Amino acid sequence: TSGMTADQLAHMDHQPRGLGLLGAVLESDEPIRLEDLTQDPRSAGFCGSTHPTMTRFLGVPIISRGKRLGNLYLTDPLDGEPFTEDDQRLIVLLAQQAAVAIENARLSEQLQDMALSRERDRIGMELHDGVIQSVYAVGMKLEIMRGQFPMTLAQEKQYQSIIEDLNSIIEDIRLYIRNLRTAREEQATFKQRLENLARHFHDFARVEAVVDVPSRLRTLNDRQRHSLIQIVREALSNVARHAQATQVEIKAREVGNHMILTVRDDGRGFDPSKFREPTSFGLHNMHQRAIQLSGTLTIESEEGHGTTLTVQIPFRP
């Protein structure tokens, strides 16, 4: 096999977004094999003017336990011939192996996160029940000694200074315990709130909503979390009212120092140029929220091919 060159990739307008045939593969339970993809009504063209033309196509969904994880696709065999049944059987096998590998990787990540969570809890308990209690004991002994032995004014001041130091140490340890849990708790809160939105959306709109947020995602501050949740809420409201979709995916990713949050539906799509109108689908408010976070919000849509909303913000603006 051979793929695109680094130069070709660098000059592409954008990466594939799961529309057209790639979207059809994701929605299908079976492989799609075509001699000329340009003649298929599901084809949505290529990713910009610099993308190499393609003719032959063979794509298969990656499915595990009824859940679609992605797809594998090939185009244009080196010999120029159409893909064969043998080619199709091979890529189906590869997709099955990929599904197992992805599920195993996710399970491994979950187990690692559980182990990390348990270790944080263990350290926190040891600090609280061990170190803090020991420092308390030292303070109590000093109190007892204070009552047993008379002190000069200078000694009393020194004693008070020691007690203040001990109290400061206790507060530092408590802060450390809180910090051990803060990242995990805030992360869980953001993911949980997205999952709650997805669940309420499904109950209201009867549209499947999938939340994909990695376990290891850098911490967002309160303002960022609130604004992102409001953007997703508005996006889901738009889907329910206008998109006529059957599935929505809410995905968060960390890329460098930025969070990228996408809401993608497979609905009827719309004309993105209407985004300039303040009242169009509530997009103006979402755009303003992104700007207030020093970020950007983009809408990619085409009538009949769904909509993808992408928010990109720095973690610490």
mmCIF file of C-alpha atoms in Angstrom:
data_model
loop_
_atom_site.group_PDB
_atom_site.id
_atom_site.type_symbol
_atom_site.label_atom_id
_atom_site.label_comp_id
_atom_site.label_asym_id
_atom_site.label_seq_id
_atom_site.Cartn_x
_atom_site.Cartn_y
_atom_site.Cartn_z
ATOM 1 C CA THR A 1 0.000 0.000 0.000
ATOM 2 C CA SER A 2 0.985 3.639 -0.342
ATOM 3 C CA GLY A 3 -0.653 6.711 1.103
ATOM 4 C CA MET A 4 -0.561 10.442 0.597
ATOM 5 C CA THR A 5 2.771 12.213 0.839
ATOM 6 C CA ALA A 6 3.577 14.585 3.691
ATOM 7 C CA ASP A 7 3.407 17.487 1.231
ATOM 8 C CA GLN A 8 -0.054 16.443 0.048
ATOM 9 C CA LEU A 9 -1.276 16.176 3.620
ATOM 10 C CA ALA A 10 0.176 19.586 4.498
ATOM 11 C CA HIS A 11 -1.663 21.272 1.625
ATOM 12 C CA MET A 12 -5.070 19.718 2.268
ATOM 13 C CA ASP A 13 -7.770 22.225 3.174
ATOM 14 C CA HIS A 14 -8.928 19.965 6.006
ATOM 15 C CA GLN A 15 -8.980 16.357 7.140
ATOM 16 C CA PRO A 16 -11.931 14.077 6.256
ATOM 17 C CA ARG A 17 -14.922 14.899 8.446
ATOM 18 C CA GLY A 18 -17.026 11.791 8.135
ATOM 19 C CA LEU A 19 -19.413 13.128 5.501
ATOM 20 C CA GLY A 20 -20.404 11.545 2.194
ATOM 21 C CA LEU A 21 -19.197 7.991 1.700
ATOM 22 C CA LEU A 22 -17.229 7.981 4.947
ATOM 23 C CA GLY A 23 -20.401 8.892 6.787
ATOM 24 C CA ALA A 24 -22.247 6.150 4.913
ATOM 25 C CA VAL A 25 -19.620 3.630 6.036
ATOM 26 C CA LEU A 26 -20.091 4.716 9.649
ATOM 27 C CA GLU A 27 -23.852 4.281 9.341
ATOM 28 C CA SER A 28 -23.650 0.927 7.558
ATOM 29 C CA ASP A 29 -23.328 -2.535 9.061
ATOM 30 C CA GLU A 30 -21.765 -3.865 5.876
ATOM 31 C CA PRO A 31 -18.724 -2.955 3.728
ATOM 32 C CA ILE A 32 -19.115 -0.533 0.842
ATOM 33 C CA ARG A 33 -17.185 -1.493 -2.317
ATOM 34 C CA LEU A 34 -17.323 0.737 -5.407
ATOM 35 C CA GLU A 35 -15.589 0.735 -8.774
ATOM 36 C CA ASP A 36 -16.123 4.496 -9.172
ATOM 37 C CA LEU A 37 -16.925 6.433 -6.021
ATOM 38 C CA THR A 38 -17.522 9.646 -7.977
ATOM 39 C CA GLN A 39 -20.650 8.086 -9.486
ATOM 40 C CA ASP A 40 -22.150 7.155 -6.142
ATOM 41 C CA PRO A 41 -24.882 9.580 -4.990
ATOM 42 C CA ARG A 42 -23.530 9.428 -1.426
ATOM 43 C CA SER A 43 -20.169 10.870 -2.467
ATOM 44 C CA ALA A 44 -19.493 14.376 -1.108
ATOM 45 C CA GLY A 45 -16.322 15.083 -3.066
ATOM 46 C CA PHE A 46 -12.799 15.441 -1.721
ATOM 47 C CA CYS A 47 -11.175 17.486 1.060
ATOM 48 C CA GLY A 48 -10.329 20.593 -0.925
ATOM 49 C CA SER A 49 -8.779 21.229 -4.319
ATOM 50 C CA THR A 50 -5.371 19.761 -3.385
ATOM 51 C CA HIS A 51 -6.688 16.314 -2.428
ATOM 52 C CA PRO A 52 -5.686 13.599 -4.927
ATOM 53 C CA THR A 53 -8.566 12.252 -6.982
ATOM 54 C CA MET A 54 -9.834 8.797 -6.064
ATOM 55 C CA THR A 55 -11.930 6.298 -7.997
ATOM 56 C CA ARG A 56 -12.000 2.819 -6.444
ATOM 57 C CA PHE A 57 -13.313 2.592 -2.902
ATOM 58 C CA LEU A 58 -13.532 -0.057 -0.195
ATOM 59 C CA GLY A 59 -14.707 0.924 3.274
ATOM 60 C CA VAL A 60 -15.855 -1.009 6.319
ATOM 61 C CA PRO A 61 -17.125 0.168 9.732
ATOM 62 C CA ILE A 62 -15.261 -0.716 12.918
ATOM 63 C CA ILE A 63 -17.956 -2.066 15.243
ATOM 64 C CA SER A 64 -17.688 -3.523 18.732
ATOM 65 C CA ARG A 65 -20.693 -4.728 20.734
ATOM 66 C CA GLY A 66 -23.016 -2.859 18.421
ATOM 67 C CA LYS A 67 -21.151 0.441 18.896
ATOM 68 C CA ARG A 68 -19.490 2.129 15.923
ATOM 69 C CA LEU A 69 -15.917 3.097 16.752
ATOM 70 C CA GLY A 70 -14.729 4.339 13.354
ATOM 71 C CA ASN A 71 -13.982 3.005 9.900
ATOM 72 C CA LEU A 72 -11.276 1.635 7.644
ATOM 73 C CA TYR A 73 -11.213 2.516 3.978
ATOM 74 C CA LEU A 74 -8.950 2.035 0.983
ATOM 75 C CA THR A 75 -8.942 3.670 -2.432
ATOM 76 C CA ASP A 76 -7.336 2.981 -5.801
ATOM 77 C CA PRO A 77 -5.295 -0.275 -5.748
ATOM 78 C CA LEU A 78 -1.784 0.128 -7.153
ATOM 79 C CA ASP A 79 -2.655 -2.117 -10.110
ATOM 80 C CA GLY A 80 -5.614 0.094 -10.987
ATOM 81 C CA GLU A 81 -8.075 -2.796 -10.800
ATOM 82 C CA PRO A 82 -11.286 -2.746 -8.748
ATOM 83 C CA PHE A 83 -11.229 -4.163 -5.239
ATOM 84 C CA THR A 84 -12.068 -7.871 -5.036
ATOM 85 C CA GLU A 85 -14.019 -10.087 -2.658
ATOM 86 C CA ASP A 86 -10.689 -11.181 -1.171
ATOM 87 C CA ASP A 87 -9.760 -7.542 -0.543
ATOM 88 C CA GLN A 88 -13.097 -7.044 1.165
ATOM 89 C CA ARG A 89 -12.697 -10.106 3.395
ATOM 90 C CA LEU A 90 -9.235 -8.897 4.405
ATOM 91 C CA ILE A 91 -10.328 -5.391 5.393
ATOM 92 C CA VAL A 92 -13.319 -6.811 7.292
ATOM 93 C CA LEU A 93 -10.885 -8.972 9.260
ATOM 94 C CA LEU A 94 -8.659 -5.955 9.912
ATOM 95 C CA ALA A 95 -11.669 -3.955 11.102
ATOM 96 C CA GLN A 96 -12.618 -6.734 13.513
ATOM 97 C CA GLN A 97 -9.078 -6.827 14.879
ATOM 98 C CA ALA A 98 -9.043 -3.029 15.149
ATOM 99 C CA ALA A 99 -12.301 -3.120 17.141
ATOM 100 C CA VAL A 100 -10.790 -5.587 19.606
ATOM 101 C CA ALA A 101 -7.602 -3.504 19.897
ATOM 102 C CA ILE A 102 -9.556 -0.275 20.494
ATOM 103 C CA GLU A 103 -11.766 -1.861 23.143
ATOM 104 C CA ASN A 104 -8.727 -3.380 24.856
ATOM 105 C CA ALA A 105 -6.967 -0.005 24.837
ATOM 106 C CA ARG A 106 -10.016 1.699 26.336
ATOM 107 C CA LEU A 107 -10.352 -1.004 28.983
ATOM 108 C CA SER A 108 -6.666 -0.648 29.836
ATOM 109 C CA GLU A 109 -7.068 3.128 30.148
ATOM 110 C CA GLN A 110 -10.091 2.692 32.412
ATOM 111 C CA LEU A 111 -8.198 0.232 34.616
ATOM 112 C CA GLN A 112 -5.247 2.628 34.846
ATOM 113 C CA ASP A 113 -7.569 5.476 35.801
ATOM 114 C CA MET A 114 -9.238 3.319 38.448
ATOM 115 C CA ALA A 115 -5.840 2.364 39.848
ATOM 116 C CA LEU A 116 -4.753 6.023 39.867
ATOM 117 C CA SER A 117 -7.991 7.019 41.569
ATOM 118 C CA ARG A 118 -7.562 4.376 44.252
ATOM 119 C CA GLU A 119 -3.940 5.437 44.804
ATOM 120 C CA ARG A 120 -4.973 9.076 45.200
ATOM 121 C CA ASP A 121 -7.623 8.075 47.718
ATOM 122 C CA ARG A 122 -5.118 5.915 49.601
ATOM 123 C CA ILE A 123 -2.564 8.728 49.791
ATOM 124 C CA GLY A 124 -5.248 11.175 50.884
ATOM 125 C CA MET A 125 -6.452 8.851 53.643
ATOM 126 C CA GLU A 126 -2.914 8.218 54.870
ATOM 127 C CA LEU A 127 -2.183 11.927 54.960
ATOM 128 C CA HIS A 128 -5.404 12.659 56.820
ATOM 129 C CA ASP A 129 -5.443 9.716 59.212
ATOM 130 C CA GLY A 130 -1.686 9.480 59.646
ATOM 131 C CA VAL A 131 0.262 12.682 59.131
ATOM 132 C CA ILE A 132 -2.419 15.184 60.169
ATOM 133 C CA GLN A 133 -3.305 13.206 63.274
ATOM 134 C CA SER A 134 0.385 12.992 64.209
ATOM 135 C CA VAL A 135 0.752 16.759 63.869
ATOM 136 C CA TYR A 136 -2.375 17.205 65.994
ATOM 137 C CA ALA A 137 -0.794 14.935 68.618
ATOM 138 C CA VAL A 138 2.335 17.097 68.703
ATOM 139 C CA GLY A 139 0.177 20.179 69.222
ATOM 140 C CA MET A 140 -1.714 18.532 72.069
ATOM 141 C CA LYS A 141 1.529 17.516 73.775
ATOM 142 C CA LEU A 142 2.703 21.103 73.558
ATOM 143 C CA GLU A 143 -0.575 22.231 75.138
ATOM 144 C CA ILE A 144 -0.047 19.773 78.006
ATOM 145 C CA MET A 145 3.532 20.930 78.499
ATOM 146 C CA ARG A 146 2.360 24.530 78.489
ATOM 147 C CA GLY A 147 0.131 23.819 81.477
ATOM 148 C CA GLN A 148 2.831 21.932 83.358
ATOM 149 C CA PHE A 149 5.641 24.444 83.072
ATOM 150 C CA PRO A 150 5.471 28.211 83.612
ATOM 151 C CA MET A 151 6.687 30.261 80.633
ATOM 152 C CA THR A 152 8.305 33.625 80.303
ATOM 153 C CA LEU A 153 6.851 36.145 77.854
ATOM 154 C CA ALA A 154 9.551 35.266 75.318
ATOM 155 C CA GLN A 155 8.821 31.552 75.689
ATOM 156 C CA GLU A 156 5.082 32.192 75.308
ATOM 157 C CA LYS A 157 5.697 34.019 72.021
ATOM 158 C CA GLN A 158 7.908 31.177 70.825
ATOM 159 C CA TYR A 159 5.239 28.668 71.815
ATOM 160 C CA GLN A 160 2.553 30.568 69.878
ATOM 161 C CA SER A 161 4.838 30.683 66.846
ATOM 162 C CA ILE A 162 5.290 26.897 66.983
ATOM 163 C CA ILE A 163 1.513 26.339 67.250
ATOM 164 C CA GLU A 164 0.930 28.629 64.238
ATOM 165 C CA ASP A 165 3.537 26.691 62.264
ATOM 166 C CA LEU A 166 1.824 23.403 63.115
ATOM 167 C CA ASN A 167 -1.568 24.784 62.073
ATOM 168 C CA SER A 168 -0.038 26.019 58.824
ATOM 169 C CA ILE A 169 1.394 22.549 58.158
ATOM 170 C CA ILE A 170 -2.031 20.988 58.755
ATOM 171 C CA GLU A 171 -3.679 23.424 56.307
ATOM 172 C CA ASP A 172 -0.986 22.735 53.707
ATOM 173 C CA ILE A 173 -1.596 18.993 54.002
ATOM 174 C CA ARG A 174 -5.359 19.481 53.735
ATOM 175 C CA LEU A 175 -4.860 21.603 50.625
ATOM 176 C CA TYR A 176 -2.661 18.886 49.153
ATOM 177 C CA ILE A 177 -5.363 16.288 49.853
ATOM 178 C CA ARG A 178 -7.954 18.480 48.123
ATOM 179 C CA ASN A 179 -5.662 18.971 45.137
ATOM 180 C CA LEU A 180 -5.217 15.212 44.853
ATOM 181 C CA ARG A 181 -8.942 14.911 44.215
ATOM 182 C CA THR A 182 -9.697 18.193 42.451
ATOM 183 C CA ALA A 183 -8.516 17.257 38.948
ATOM 184 C CA ARG A 184 -10.378 13.969 38.987
ATOM 185 C CA GLU A 185 -13.543 15.457 40.473
ATOM 186 C CA GLU A 186 -13.636 18.411 38.049
ATOM 187 C CA GLN A 187 -12.959 16.098 35.113
ATOM 188 C CA ALA A 188 -15.723 13.756 36.216
ATOM 189 C CA THR A 189 -18.058 16.714 36.677
ATOM 190 C CA PHE A 190 -17.506 17.985 33.135
ATOM 191 C CA LYS A 191 -17.928 14.540 31.603
ATOM 192 C CA GLN A 192 -20.883 13.745 33.829
ATOM 193 C CA ARG A 193 -22.622 16.985 32.878
ATOM 194 C CA LEU A 194 -22.139 16.194 29.193
ATOM 195 C CA GLU A 195 -23.541 12.711 29.768
ATOM 196 C CA ASN A 196 -26.504 14.186 31.633
ATOM 197 C CA LEU A 197 -27.157 16.545 28.726
ATOM 198 C CA ALA A 198 -26.943 13.625 26.299
ATOM 199 C CA ARG A 199 -29.333 11.550 28.394
ATOM 200 C CA HIS A 200 -31.901 14.355 28.688
ATOM 201 C CA PHE A 201 -31.531 15.073 24.974
ATOM 202 C CA HIS A 202 -32.222 11.421 24.146
ATOM 203 C CA ASP A 203 -35.266 11.342 26.422
ATOM 204 C CA PHE A 204 -36.627 14.520 24.841
ATOM 205 C CA ALA A 205 -35.679 14.167 21.187
ATOM 206 C CA ARG A 206 -35.460 10.350 20.917
ATOM 207 C CA VAL A 207 -32.107 10.759 19.184
ATOM 208 C CA GLU A 208 -29.086 8.692 20.182
ATOM 209 C CA ALA A 209 -26.360 10.862 21.728
ATOM 210 C CA VAL A 210 -22.860 9.523 22.384
ATOM 211 C CA VAL A 211 -20.348 11.286 24.669
ATOM 212 C CA ASP A 212 -16.658 10.649 24.007
ATOM 213 C CA VAL A 213 -14.443 12.374 26.596
ATOM 214 C CA PRO A 214 -11.050 10.821 27.416
ATOM 215 C CA SER A 215 -10.314 10.037 31.039
ATOM 216 C CA ARG A 216 -7.081 12.034 31.019
ATOM 217 C CA LEU A 217 -8.235 15.487 30.040
ATOM 218 C CA ARG A 218 -6.648 18.603 31.460
ATOM 219 C CA THR A 219 -8.680 20.480 34.065
ATOM 220 C CA LEU A 220 -11.058 23.227 32.944
ATOM 221 C CA ASN A 221 -11.873 26.170 35.174
ATOM 222 C CA ASP A 222 -15.446 26.891 36.274
ATOM 223 C CA ARG A 223 -16.026 29.546 33.616
ATOM 224 C CA GLN A 224 -14.790 27.303 30.828
ATOM 225 C CA ARG A 225 -16.897 24.360 31.962
ATOM 226 C CA HIS A 226 -20.024 26.485 32.279
ATOM 227 C CA SER A 227 -19.626 28.099 28.854
ATOM 228 C CA LEU A 228 -18.856 24.825 27.089
ATOM 229 C CA ILE A 229 -21.857 23.141 28.692
ATOM 230 C CA GLN A 230 -24.081 26.019 27.548
ATOM 231 C CA ILE A 231 -22.708 25.760 24.015
ATOM 232 C CA VAL A 232 -23.405 22.023 23.918
ATOM 233 C CA ARG A 233 -26.874 22.594 25.390
ATOM 234 C CA GLU A 234 -27.695 25.115 22.646
ATOM 235 C CA ALA A 235 -26.225 22.850 19.967
ATOM 236 C CA LEU A 236 -28.361 19.909 21.111
ATOM 237 C CA SER A 237 -31.402 22.164 21.202
ATOM 238 C CA ASN A 238 -30.720 23.125 17.590
ATOM 239 C CA VAL A 239 -30.388 19.473 16.614
ATOM 240 C CA ALA A 240 -33.690 18.602 18.286
ATOM 241 C CA ARG A 241 -35.533 21.477 16.621
ATOM 242 C CA HIS A 242 -34.015 21.568 13.164
ATOM 243 C CA ALA A 243 -31.687 18.715 12.213
ATOM 244 C CA GLN A 244 -33.994 15.690 11.895
ATOM 245 C CA ALA A 245 -30.976 13.641 12.989
ATOM 246 C CA THR A 246 -30.776 10.024 14.147
ATOM 247 C CA GLN A 247 -27.456 10.285 15.978
ATOM 248 C CA VAL A 248 -25.329 12.922 17.707
ATOM 249 C CA GLU A 249 -21.739 12.613 18.895
ATOM 250 C CA ILE A 250 -20.240 14.916 21.544
ATOM 251 C CA LYS A 251 -16.470 14.603 21.591
ATOM 252 C CA ALA A 252 -13.747 16.396 23.582
ATOM 253 C CA ARG A 253 -10.041 16.187 22.825
ATOM 254 C CA GLU A 254 -6.837 17.771 24.107
ATOM 255 C CA VAL A 255 -4.542 19.037 21.343
ATOM 256 C CA GLY A 256 -1.473 20.824 22.639
ATOM 257 C CA ASN A 257 -2.651 23.559 24.995
ATOM 258 C CA HIS A 258 -6.166 23.551 23.572
ATOM 259 C CA MET A 259 -9.425 21.762 24.183
ATOM 260 C CA ILE A 260 -11.355 20.849 21.045
ATOM 261 C CA LEU A 261 -15.023 20.077 21.578
ATOM 262 C CA THR A 262 -17.210 18.899 18.703
ATOM 263 C CA VAL A 263 -20.922 18.230 18.380
ATOM 264 C CA ARG A 264 -21.678 16.301 15.206
ATOM 265 C CA ASP A 265 -25.077 15.185 13.947
ATOM 266 C CA ASP A 266 -26.152 13.178 10.919
ATOM 267 C CA GLY A 267 -29.161 15.368 10.186
ATOM 268 C CA ARG A 268 -30.304 17.351 7.176
ATOM 269 C CA GLY A 269 -27.714 20.133 7.545
ATOM 270 C CA PHE A 270 -28.141 23.817 6.696
ATOM 271 C CA ASP A 271 -26.478 26.786 5.037
ATOM 272 C CA PRO A 272 -23.574 27.952 7.308
ATOM 273 C CA SER A 273 -23.700 31.434 5.791
ATOM 274 C CA LYS A 274 -26.786 32.064 7.935
ATOM 275 C CA PHE A 275 -24.440 32.032 10.924
ATOM 276 C CA ARG A 276 -23.922 35.741 10.314
ATOM 277 C CA GLU A 277 -27.539 36.380 11.255
ATOM 278 C CA PRO A 278 -27.795 36.880 15.056
ATOM 279 C CA THR A 279 -31.061 34.942 15.344
ATOM 280 C CA SER A 280 -30.087 31.946 13.210
ATOM 281 C CA PHE A 281 -30.324 28.798 15.324
ATOM 282 C CA GLY A 282 -28.865 30.605 18.335
ATOM 283 C CA LEU A 283 -25.412 30.350 16.769
ATOM 284 C CA HIS A 284 -24.532 33.939 17.544
ATOM 285 C CA ASN A 285 -24.704 33.329 21.306
ATOM 286 C CA MET A 286 -22.544 30.225 21.044
ATOM 287 C CA HIS A 287 -19.998 32.134 18.986
ATOM 288 C CA GLN A 288 -19.839 34.885 21.609
ATOM 289 C CA ARG A 289 -19.309 32.366 24.400
ATOM 290 C CA ALA A 290 -16.353 30.898 22.519
ATOM 291 C CA ILE A 291 -14.847 34.359 21.959
ATOM 292 C CA GLN A 292 -15.167 35.125 25.683
ATOM 293 C CA LEU A 293 -13.025 32.037 26.344
ATOM 294 C CA SER A 294 -10.364 33.318 23.899
ATOM 295 C CA GLY A 295 -11.459 30.557 21.556
ATOM 296 C CA THR A 296 -13.157 29.955 18.241
ATOM 297 C CA LEU A 297 -16.362 28.303 17.097
ATOM 298 C CA THR A 298 -16.828 26.966 13.596
ATOM 299 C CA ILE A 299 -19.806 25.399 11.857
ATOM 300 C CA GLU A 300 -19.374 22.933 9.022
ATOM 301 C CA SER A 301 -22.574 21.848 7.363
ATOM 302 C CA GLU A 302 -24.117 21.025 4.047
ATOM 303 C CA GLU A 303 -27.754 20.464 3.287
ATOM 304 C CA GLY A 304 -28.387 16.735 3.443
ATOM 305 C CA HIS A 305 -25.042 15.904 5.064
ATOM 306 C CA GLY A 306 -25.354 16.807 8.733
ATOM 307 C CA THR A 307 -23.628 19.455 10.810
ATOM 308 C CA THR A 308 -20.423 19.594 12.843
ATOM 309 C CA LEU A 309 -19.925 22.323 15.438
ATOM 310 C CA THR A 310 -16.340 22.713 16.678
ATOM 311 C CA VAL A 311 -15.208 24.797 19.647
ATOM 312 C CA GLN A 312 -11.502 25.304 20.301
ATOM 313 C CA ILE A 313 -10.323 27.060 23.466
ATOM 314 C CA PRO A 314 -7.018 27.327 25.340
ATOM 315 C CA PHE A 315 -7.042 25.502 28.659
ATOM 316 C CA ARG A 316 -5.773 28.565 30.512
ATOM 317 C CA PRO A 317 -6.757 31.691 28.541
#
